[in-house]
mmCIF file of C-alpha atoms in Angstrom:
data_model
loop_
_atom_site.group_PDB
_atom_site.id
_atom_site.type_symbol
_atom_site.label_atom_id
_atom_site.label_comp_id
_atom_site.label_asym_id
_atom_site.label_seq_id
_atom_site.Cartn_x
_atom_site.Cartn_y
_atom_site.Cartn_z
ATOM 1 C CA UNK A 560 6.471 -187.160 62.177
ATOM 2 C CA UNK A 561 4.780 -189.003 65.066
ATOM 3 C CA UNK A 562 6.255 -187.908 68.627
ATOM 4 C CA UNK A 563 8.289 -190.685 70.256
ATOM 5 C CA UNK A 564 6.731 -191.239 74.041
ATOM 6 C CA UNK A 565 7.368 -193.692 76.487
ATOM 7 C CA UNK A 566 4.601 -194.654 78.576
ATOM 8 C CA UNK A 567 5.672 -194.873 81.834
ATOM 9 C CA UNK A 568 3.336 -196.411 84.380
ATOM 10 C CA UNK A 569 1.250 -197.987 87.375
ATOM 11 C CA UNK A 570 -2.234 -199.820 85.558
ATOM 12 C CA UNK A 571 -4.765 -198.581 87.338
ATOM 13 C CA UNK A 572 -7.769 -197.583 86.004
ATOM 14 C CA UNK A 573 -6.724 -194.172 84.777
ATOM 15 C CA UNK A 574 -3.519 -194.966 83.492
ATOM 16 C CA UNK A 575 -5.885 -197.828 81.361
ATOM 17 C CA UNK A 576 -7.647 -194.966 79.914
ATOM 18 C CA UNK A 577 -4.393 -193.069 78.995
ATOM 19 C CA UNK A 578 -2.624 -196.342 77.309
ATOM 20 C CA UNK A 579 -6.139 -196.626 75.199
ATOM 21 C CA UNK A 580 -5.909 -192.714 74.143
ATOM 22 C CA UNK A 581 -2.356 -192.707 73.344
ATOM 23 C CA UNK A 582 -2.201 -196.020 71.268
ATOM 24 C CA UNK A 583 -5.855 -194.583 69.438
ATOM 25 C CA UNK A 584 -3.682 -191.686 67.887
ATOM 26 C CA UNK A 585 -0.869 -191.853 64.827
ATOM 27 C CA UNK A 586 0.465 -188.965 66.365
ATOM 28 C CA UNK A 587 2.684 -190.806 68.805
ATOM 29 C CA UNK A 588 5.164 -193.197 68.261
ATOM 30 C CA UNK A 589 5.379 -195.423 71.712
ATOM 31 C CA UNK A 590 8.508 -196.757 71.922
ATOM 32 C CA UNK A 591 7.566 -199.199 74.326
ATOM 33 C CA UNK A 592 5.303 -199.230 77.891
ATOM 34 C CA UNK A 593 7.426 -199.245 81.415
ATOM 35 C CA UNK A 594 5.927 -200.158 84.438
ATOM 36 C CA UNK A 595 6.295 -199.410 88.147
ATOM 37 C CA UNK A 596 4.639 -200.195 91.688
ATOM 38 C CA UNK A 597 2.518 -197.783 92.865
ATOM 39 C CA UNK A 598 -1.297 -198.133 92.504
ATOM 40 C CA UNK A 599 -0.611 -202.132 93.016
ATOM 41 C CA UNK A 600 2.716 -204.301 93.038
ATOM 42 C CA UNK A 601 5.177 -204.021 89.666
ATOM 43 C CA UNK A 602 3.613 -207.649 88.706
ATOM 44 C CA UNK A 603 0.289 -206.781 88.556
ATOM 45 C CA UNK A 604 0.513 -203.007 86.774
ATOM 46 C CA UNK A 605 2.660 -205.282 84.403
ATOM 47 C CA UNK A 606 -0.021 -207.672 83.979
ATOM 48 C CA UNK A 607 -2.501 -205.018 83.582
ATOM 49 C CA UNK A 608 -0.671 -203.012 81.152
ATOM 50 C CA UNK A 609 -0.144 -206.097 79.378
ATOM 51 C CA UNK A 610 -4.462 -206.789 79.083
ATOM 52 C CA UNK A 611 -5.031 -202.932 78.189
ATOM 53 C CA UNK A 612 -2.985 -203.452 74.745
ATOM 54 C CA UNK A 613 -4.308 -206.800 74.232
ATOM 55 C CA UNK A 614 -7.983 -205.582 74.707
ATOM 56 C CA UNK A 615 -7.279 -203.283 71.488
ATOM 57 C CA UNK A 616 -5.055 -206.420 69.886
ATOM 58 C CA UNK A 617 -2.074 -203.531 70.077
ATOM 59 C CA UNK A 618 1.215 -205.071 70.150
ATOM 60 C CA UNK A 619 3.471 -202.947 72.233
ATOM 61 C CA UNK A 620 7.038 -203.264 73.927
ATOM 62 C CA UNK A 621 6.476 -203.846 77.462
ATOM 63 C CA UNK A 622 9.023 -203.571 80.161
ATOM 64 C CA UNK A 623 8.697 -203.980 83.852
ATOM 65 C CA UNK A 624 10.715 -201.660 85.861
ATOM 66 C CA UNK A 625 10.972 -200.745 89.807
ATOM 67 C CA UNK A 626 9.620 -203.095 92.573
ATOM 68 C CA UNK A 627 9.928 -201.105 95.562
ATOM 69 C CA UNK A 628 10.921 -196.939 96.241
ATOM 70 C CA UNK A 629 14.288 -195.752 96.503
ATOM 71 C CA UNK A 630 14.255 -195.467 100.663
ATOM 72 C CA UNK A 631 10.612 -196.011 101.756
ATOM 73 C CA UNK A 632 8.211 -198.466 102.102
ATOM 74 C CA UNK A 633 6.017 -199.378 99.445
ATOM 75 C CA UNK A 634 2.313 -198.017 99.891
ATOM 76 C CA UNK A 635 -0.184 -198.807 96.915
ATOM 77 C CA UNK A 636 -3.948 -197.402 96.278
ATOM 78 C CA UNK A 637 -5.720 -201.034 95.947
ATOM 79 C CA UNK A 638 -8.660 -199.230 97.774
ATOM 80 C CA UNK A 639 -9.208 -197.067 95.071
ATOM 81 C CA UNK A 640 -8.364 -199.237 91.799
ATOM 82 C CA UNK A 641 -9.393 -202.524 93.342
ATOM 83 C CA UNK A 642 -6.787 -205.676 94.748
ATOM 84 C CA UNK A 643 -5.966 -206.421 90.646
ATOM 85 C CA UNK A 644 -5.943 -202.883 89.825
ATOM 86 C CA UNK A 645 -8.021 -202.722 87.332
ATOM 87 C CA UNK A 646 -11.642 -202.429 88.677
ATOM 88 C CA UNK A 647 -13.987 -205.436 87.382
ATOM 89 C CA UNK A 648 -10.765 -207.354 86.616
ATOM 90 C CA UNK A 649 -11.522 -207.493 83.162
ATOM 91 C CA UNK A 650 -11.518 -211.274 81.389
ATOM 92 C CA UNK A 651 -8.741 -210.541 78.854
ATOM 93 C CA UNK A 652 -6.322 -212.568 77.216
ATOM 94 C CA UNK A 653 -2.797 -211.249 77.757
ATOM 95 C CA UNK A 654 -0.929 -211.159 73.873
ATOM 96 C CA UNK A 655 2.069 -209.345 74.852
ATOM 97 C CA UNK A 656 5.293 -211.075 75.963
ATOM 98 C CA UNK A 657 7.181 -208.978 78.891
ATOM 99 C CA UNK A 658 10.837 -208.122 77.677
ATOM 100 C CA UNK A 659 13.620 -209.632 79.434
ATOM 101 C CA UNK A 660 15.719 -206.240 79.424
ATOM 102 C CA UNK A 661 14.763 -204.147 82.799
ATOM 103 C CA UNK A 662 12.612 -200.786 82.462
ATOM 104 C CA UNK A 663 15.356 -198.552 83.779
ATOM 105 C CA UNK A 664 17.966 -199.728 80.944
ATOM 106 C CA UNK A 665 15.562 -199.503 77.898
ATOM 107 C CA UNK A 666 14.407 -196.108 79.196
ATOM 108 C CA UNK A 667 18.487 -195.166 78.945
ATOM 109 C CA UNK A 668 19.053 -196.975 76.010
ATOM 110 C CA UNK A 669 15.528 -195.063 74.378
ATOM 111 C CA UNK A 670 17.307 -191.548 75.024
ATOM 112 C CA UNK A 671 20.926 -192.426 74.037
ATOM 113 C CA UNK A 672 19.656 -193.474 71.034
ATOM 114 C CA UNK A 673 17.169 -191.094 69.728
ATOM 115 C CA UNK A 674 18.683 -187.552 71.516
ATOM 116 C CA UNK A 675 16.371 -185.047 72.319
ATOM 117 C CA UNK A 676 13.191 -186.699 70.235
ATOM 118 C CA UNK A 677 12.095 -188.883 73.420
ATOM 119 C CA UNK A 678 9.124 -187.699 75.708
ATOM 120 C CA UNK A 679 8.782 -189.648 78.670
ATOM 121 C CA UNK A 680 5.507 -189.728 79.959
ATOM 122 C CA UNK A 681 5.330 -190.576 83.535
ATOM 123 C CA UNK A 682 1.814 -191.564 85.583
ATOM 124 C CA UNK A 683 3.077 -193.323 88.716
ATOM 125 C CA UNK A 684 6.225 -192.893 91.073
ATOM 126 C CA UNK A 685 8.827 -191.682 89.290
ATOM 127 C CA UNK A 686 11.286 -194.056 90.720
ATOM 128 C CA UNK A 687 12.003 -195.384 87.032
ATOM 129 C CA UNK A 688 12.811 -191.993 85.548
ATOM 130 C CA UNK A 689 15.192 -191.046 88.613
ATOM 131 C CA UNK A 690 16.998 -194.470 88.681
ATOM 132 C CA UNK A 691 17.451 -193.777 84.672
ATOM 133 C CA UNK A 692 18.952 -190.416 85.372
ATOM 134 C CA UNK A 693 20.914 -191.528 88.714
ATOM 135 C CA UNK A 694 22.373 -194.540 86.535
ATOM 136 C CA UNK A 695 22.932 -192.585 83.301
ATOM 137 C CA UNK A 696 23.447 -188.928 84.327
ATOM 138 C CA UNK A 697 24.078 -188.073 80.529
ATOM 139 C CA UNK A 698 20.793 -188.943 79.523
ATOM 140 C CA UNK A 699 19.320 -185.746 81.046
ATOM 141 C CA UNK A 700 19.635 -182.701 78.885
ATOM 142 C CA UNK A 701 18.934 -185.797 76.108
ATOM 143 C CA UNK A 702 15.160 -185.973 77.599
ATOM 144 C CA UNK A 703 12.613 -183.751 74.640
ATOM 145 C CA UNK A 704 10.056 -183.283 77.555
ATOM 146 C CA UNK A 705 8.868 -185.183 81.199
ATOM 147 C CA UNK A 706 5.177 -184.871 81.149
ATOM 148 C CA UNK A 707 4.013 -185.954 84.394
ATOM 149 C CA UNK A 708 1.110 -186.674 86.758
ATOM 150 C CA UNK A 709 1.959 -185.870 90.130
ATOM 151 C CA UNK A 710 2.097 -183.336 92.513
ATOM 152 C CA UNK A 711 -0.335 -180.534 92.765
ATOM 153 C CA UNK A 712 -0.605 -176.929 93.270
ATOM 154 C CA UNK A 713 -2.867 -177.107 96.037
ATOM 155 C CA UNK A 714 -4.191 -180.063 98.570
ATOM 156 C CA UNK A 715 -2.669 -183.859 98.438
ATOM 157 C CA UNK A 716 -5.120 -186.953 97.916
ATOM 158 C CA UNK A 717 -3.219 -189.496 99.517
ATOM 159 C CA UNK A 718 -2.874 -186.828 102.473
ATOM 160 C CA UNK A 719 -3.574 -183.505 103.071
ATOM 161 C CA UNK A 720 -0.708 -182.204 101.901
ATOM 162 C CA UNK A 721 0.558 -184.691 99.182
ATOM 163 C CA UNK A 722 -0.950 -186.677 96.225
ATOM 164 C CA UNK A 723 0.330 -190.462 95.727
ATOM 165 C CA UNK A 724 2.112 -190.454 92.676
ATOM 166 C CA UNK A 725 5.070 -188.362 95.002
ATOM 167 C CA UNK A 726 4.200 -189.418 98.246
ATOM 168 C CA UNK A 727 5.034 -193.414 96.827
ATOM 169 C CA UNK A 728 8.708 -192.187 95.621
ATOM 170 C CA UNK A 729 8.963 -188.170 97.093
ATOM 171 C CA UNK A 730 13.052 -189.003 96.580
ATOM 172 C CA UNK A 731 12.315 -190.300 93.076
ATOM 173 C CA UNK A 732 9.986 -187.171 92.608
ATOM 174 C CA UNK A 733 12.609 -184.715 94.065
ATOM 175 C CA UNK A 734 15.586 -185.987 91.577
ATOM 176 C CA UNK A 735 13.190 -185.736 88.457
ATOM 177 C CA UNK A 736 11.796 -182.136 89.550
ATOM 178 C CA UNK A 737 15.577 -180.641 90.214
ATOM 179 C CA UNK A 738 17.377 -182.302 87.306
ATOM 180 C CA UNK A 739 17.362 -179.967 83.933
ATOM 181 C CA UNK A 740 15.116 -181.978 82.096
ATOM 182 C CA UNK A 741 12.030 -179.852 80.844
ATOM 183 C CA UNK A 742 9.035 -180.687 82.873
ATOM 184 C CA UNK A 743 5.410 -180.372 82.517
ATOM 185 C CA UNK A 744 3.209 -181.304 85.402
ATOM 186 C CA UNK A 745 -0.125 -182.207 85.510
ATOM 187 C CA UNK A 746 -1.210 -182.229 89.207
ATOM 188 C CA UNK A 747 -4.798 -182.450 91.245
ATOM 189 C CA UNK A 748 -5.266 -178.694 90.352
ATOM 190 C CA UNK A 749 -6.022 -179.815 87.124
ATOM 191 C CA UNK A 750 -7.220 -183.137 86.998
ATOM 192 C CA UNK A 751 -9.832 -181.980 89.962
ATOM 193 C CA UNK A 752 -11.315 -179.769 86.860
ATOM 194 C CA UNK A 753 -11.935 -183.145 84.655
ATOM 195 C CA UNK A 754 -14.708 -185.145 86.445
ATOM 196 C CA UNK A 755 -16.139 -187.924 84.739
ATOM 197 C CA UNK A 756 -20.034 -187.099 85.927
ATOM 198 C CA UNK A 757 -23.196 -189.656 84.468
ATOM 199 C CA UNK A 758 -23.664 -188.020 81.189
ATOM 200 C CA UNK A 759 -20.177 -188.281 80.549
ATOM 201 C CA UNK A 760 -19.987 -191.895 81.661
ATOM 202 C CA UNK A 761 -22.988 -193.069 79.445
ATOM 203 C CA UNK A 762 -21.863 -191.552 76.421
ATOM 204 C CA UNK A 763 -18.770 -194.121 76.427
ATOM 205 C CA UNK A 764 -21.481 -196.591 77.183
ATOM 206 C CA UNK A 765 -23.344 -195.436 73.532
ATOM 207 C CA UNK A 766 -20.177 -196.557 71.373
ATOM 208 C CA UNK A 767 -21.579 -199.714 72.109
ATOM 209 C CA UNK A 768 -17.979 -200.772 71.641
ATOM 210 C CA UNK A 769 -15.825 -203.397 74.075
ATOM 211 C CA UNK A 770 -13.405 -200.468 74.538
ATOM 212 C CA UNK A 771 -16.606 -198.229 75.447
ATOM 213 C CA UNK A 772 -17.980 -200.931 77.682
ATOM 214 C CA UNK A 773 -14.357 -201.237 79.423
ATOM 215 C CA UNK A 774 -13.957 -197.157 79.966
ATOM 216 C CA UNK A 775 -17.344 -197.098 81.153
ATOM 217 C CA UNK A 776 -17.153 -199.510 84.106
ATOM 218 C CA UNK A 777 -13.839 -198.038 85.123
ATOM 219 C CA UNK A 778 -15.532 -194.445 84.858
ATOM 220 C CA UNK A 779 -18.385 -195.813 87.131
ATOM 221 C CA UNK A 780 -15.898 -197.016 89.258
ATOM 222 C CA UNK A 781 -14.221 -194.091 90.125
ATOM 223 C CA UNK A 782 -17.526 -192.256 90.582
ATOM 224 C CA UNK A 783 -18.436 -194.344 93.336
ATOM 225 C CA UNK A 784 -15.386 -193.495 94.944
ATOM 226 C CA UNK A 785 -14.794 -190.656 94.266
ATOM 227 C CA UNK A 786 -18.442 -190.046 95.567
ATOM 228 C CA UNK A 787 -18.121 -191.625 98.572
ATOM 229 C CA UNK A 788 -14.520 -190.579 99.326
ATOM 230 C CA UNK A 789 -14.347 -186.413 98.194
ATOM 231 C CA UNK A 790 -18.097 -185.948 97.759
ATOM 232 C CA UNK A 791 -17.188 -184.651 94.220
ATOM 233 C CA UNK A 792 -20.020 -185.807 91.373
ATOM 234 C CA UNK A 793 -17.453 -187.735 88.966
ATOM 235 C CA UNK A 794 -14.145 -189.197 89.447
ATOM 236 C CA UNK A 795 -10.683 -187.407 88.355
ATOM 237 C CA UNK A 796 -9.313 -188.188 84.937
ATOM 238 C CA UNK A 797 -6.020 -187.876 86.383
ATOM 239 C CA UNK A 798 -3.362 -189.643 84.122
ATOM 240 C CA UNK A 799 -4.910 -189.287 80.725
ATOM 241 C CA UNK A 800 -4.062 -185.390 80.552
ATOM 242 C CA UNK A 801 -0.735 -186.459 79.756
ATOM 243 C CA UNK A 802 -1.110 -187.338 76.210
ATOM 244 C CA UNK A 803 -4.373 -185.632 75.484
ATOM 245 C CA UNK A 804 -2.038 -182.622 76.324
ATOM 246 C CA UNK A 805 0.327 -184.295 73.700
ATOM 247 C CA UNK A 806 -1.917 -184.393 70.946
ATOM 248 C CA UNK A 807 -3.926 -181.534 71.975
ATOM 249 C CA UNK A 808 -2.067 -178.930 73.513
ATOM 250 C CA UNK A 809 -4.511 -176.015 72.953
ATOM 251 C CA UNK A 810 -6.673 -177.471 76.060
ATOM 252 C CA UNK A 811 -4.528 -176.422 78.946
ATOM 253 C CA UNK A 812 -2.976 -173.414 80.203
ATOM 254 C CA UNK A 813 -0.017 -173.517 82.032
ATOM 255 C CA UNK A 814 1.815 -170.740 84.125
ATOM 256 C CA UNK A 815 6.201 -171.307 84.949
ATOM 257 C CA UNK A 816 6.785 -172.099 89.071
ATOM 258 C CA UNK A 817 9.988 -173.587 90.971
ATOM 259 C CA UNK A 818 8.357 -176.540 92.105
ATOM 260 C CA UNK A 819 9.981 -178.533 95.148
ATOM 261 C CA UNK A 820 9.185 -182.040 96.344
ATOM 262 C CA UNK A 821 9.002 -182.216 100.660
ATOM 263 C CA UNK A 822 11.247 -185.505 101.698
ATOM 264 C CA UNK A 823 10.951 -185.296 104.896
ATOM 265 C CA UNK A 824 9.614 -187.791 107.078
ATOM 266 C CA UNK A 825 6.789 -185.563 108.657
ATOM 267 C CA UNK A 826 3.336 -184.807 107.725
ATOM 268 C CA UNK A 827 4.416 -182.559 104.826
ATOM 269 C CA UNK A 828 6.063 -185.647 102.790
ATOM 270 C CA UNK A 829 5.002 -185.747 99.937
ATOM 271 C CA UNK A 830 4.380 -182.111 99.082
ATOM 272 C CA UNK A 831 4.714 -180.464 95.848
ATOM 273 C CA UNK A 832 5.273 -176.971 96.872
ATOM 274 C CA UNK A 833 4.679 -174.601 94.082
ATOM 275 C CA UNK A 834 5.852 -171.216 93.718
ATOM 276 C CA UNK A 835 2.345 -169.567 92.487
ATOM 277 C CA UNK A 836 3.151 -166.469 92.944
ATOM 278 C CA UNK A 837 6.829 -165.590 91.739
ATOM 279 C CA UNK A 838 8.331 -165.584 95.386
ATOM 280 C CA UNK A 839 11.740 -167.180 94.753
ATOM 281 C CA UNK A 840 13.058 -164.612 92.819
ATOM 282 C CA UNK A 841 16.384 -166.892 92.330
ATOM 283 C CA UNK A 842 16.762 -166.748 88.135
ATOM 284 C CA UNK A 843 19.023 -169.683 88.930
ATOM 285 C CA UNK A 844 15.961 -172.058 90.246
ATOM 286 C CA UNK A 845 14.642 -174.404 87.273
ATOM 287 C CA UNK A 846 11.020 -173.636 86.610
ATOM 288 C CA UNK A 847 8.564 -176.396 85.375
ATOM 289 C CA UNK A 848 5.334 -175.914 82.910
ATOM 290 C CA UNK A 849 2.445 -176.569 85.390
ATOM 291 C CA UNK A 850 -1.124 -176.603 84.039
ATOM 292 C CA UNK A 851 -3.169 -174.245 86.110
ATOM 293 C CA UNK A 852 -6.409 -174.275 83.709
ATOM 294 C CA UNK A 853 -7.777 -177.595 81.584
ATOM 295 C CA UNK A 854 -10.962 -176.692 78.787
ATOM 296 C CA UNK A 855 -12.829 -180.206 80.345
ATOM 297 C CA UNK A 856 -15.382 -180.467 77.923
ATOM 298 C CA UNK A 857 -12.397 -179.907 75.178
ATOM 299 C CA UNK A 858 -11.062 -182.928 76.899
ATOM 300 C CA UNK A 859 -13.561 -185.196 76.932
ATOM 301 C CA UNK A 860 -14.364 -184.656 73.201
ATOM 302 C CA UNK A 861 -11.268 -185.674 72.280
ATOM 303 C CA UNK A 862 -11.246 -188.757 74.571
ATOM 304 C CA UNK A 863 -14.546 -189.924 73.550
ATOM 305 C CA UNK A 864 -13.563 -189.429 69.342
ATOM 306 C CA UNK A 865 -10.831 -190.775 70.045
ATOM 307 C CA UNK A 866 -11.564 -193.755 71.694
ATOM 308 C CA UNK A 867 -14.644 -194.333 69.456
ATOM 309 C CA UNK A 868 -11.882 -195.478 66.826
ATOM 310 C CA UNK A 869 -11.453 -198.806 68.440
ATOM 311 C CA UNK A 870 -14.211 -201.182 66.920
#
């Protein structure tokens, strides 16, 4: 039976790539696509989420959620995606109709109605998934799984202590982290090990497909960045570890930590700080699945097979 998953996101160019990989595989069952702010405003990761199905002709529930944080400003990574959000601002024709019921409810409504089969796959701020569980309280030990990209066991992106998914919502990222829903977390520890380097970009570019064309520009996109920005020879497949983790499970190790989200308003915001090594010896403290190891090339085979199945 195909896993039920909401998609839960910020389009942006990585999130692109995961929608594409998780609508490419019968193994899921996406109950519909939520959006967020975060990389750019909740209109335009709407929009974009909106072109990423149609470029595949995929006809998808779509709901746009959260406009702003829960108590900060609103910062965005234009710089990185591009002002649209999707580099190249791809000439698509939307197909998909946004629903008129708010992300927030249908994410409720999801998990009250199929208990404990929903995985919620989260890319952006979390402020969706906390507002759900702030709203609805009795939705949490519902939740099958949170698989998440955010955080990281090490250095931040957005500064040098956090990354942006948590620094956008850290309140949002603290409720999700200390409820009792299961969590997995995909942070820049692992994404950092999946860099999308020239040979990897030009073999997308030999499926001589629209969808290979479309990952390829975004991959050569990120290089340049990520070039320019972290001297690194590929840019970070962040967001599409969630669901290749999903279907392919085998490609990551994880290791158990009490993970804690920083909230306050000093340098440190922002920070996932993970308990590596075992020190809180509290048996009470919730632990969350953190992948500490990803098999890259593993990855990228799937992605690539995967993706090849769009004409």
């Amino acid at each position: 039976m195909a896993r039920k998953i909401i998609l839960d996101c910020d389009p942006g160019n990585d999130d692109a790539i995961n929608i594409l990989l998780a609508l490419s595989s019968d193994k899921l069952n996406i109950l519909g696509i939520t959006t967020v702010f975060g990389n750019v405003d909740v209109e335009k990761t709407t929009r974009n989420a909106n072109l990423v199905c149609s470029l595949v002709n995929k006809v998808v529930p779509l709901y746009q959620g959260a406009s702003e944080p829960l108590v900060l400003p609103r910062i965005d990574a234009a710089a990185v995606h591009g002002k649209s959000g999707l580099s190249g601002d791809p000439d698509i024709k939307p197909i998909l109709s946004v629903e008129r019921q708010h992300a927030v409810e249908f994410i409720i409504e999801s998990i009250l109605r199929y208990p404990h089969e929903v995985t919620l796959v989260p890319t952006a701020s979390l402020t969706n998934i906390a507002l759900a569980m702030k709203l609805a309280p009795q939705i949490v030990p519902l939740i099958k799984e949170i698989v998440l990209m955010g955080g990281s066991t090490t250095f931040g992106n957005r500064t040098p202590a956090a990354e942006f998914n948590i620094l956008a919502d850290p309140h949002a990222a603290a409720v999700v982290f200390r409820s009792a829903a299961p969590v997995t977390m995909f942070g820049l520890n692992a994404t950092h090990q999946v860099l999308a380097t020239q040979p990897i970009i030009d073999k997308f570019y030999t499926l001589q497909t629209k969808v290979g064309d479309f990952v390829a520009g975004i991959l050569e996109h990120y290089k340049a960045f990520y070039e320019k920005r972290y001297g690194l020879a590929g840019g970070a497949l962040h967001d599409p570890l969630t669901v290749a983790y999903l279907l392919a499970p085998e490609l990551f190790r994880f290791q158990p930590m009490v993970v804690e989200v920083d909230t306050s308003e000093t340098h440190n915001m922002g920070r996932t700080t993970c308990d590596v090594w075992g020190s809180w010896h509290d048996e009470s403290l919730k632990k969350t699945k953190v992948a500490v190891e990803v098999n890259a090339q593993g990855f990228f085979e799937l992605l690539l097979t995967q993706l090849s199945k769009f004409a």
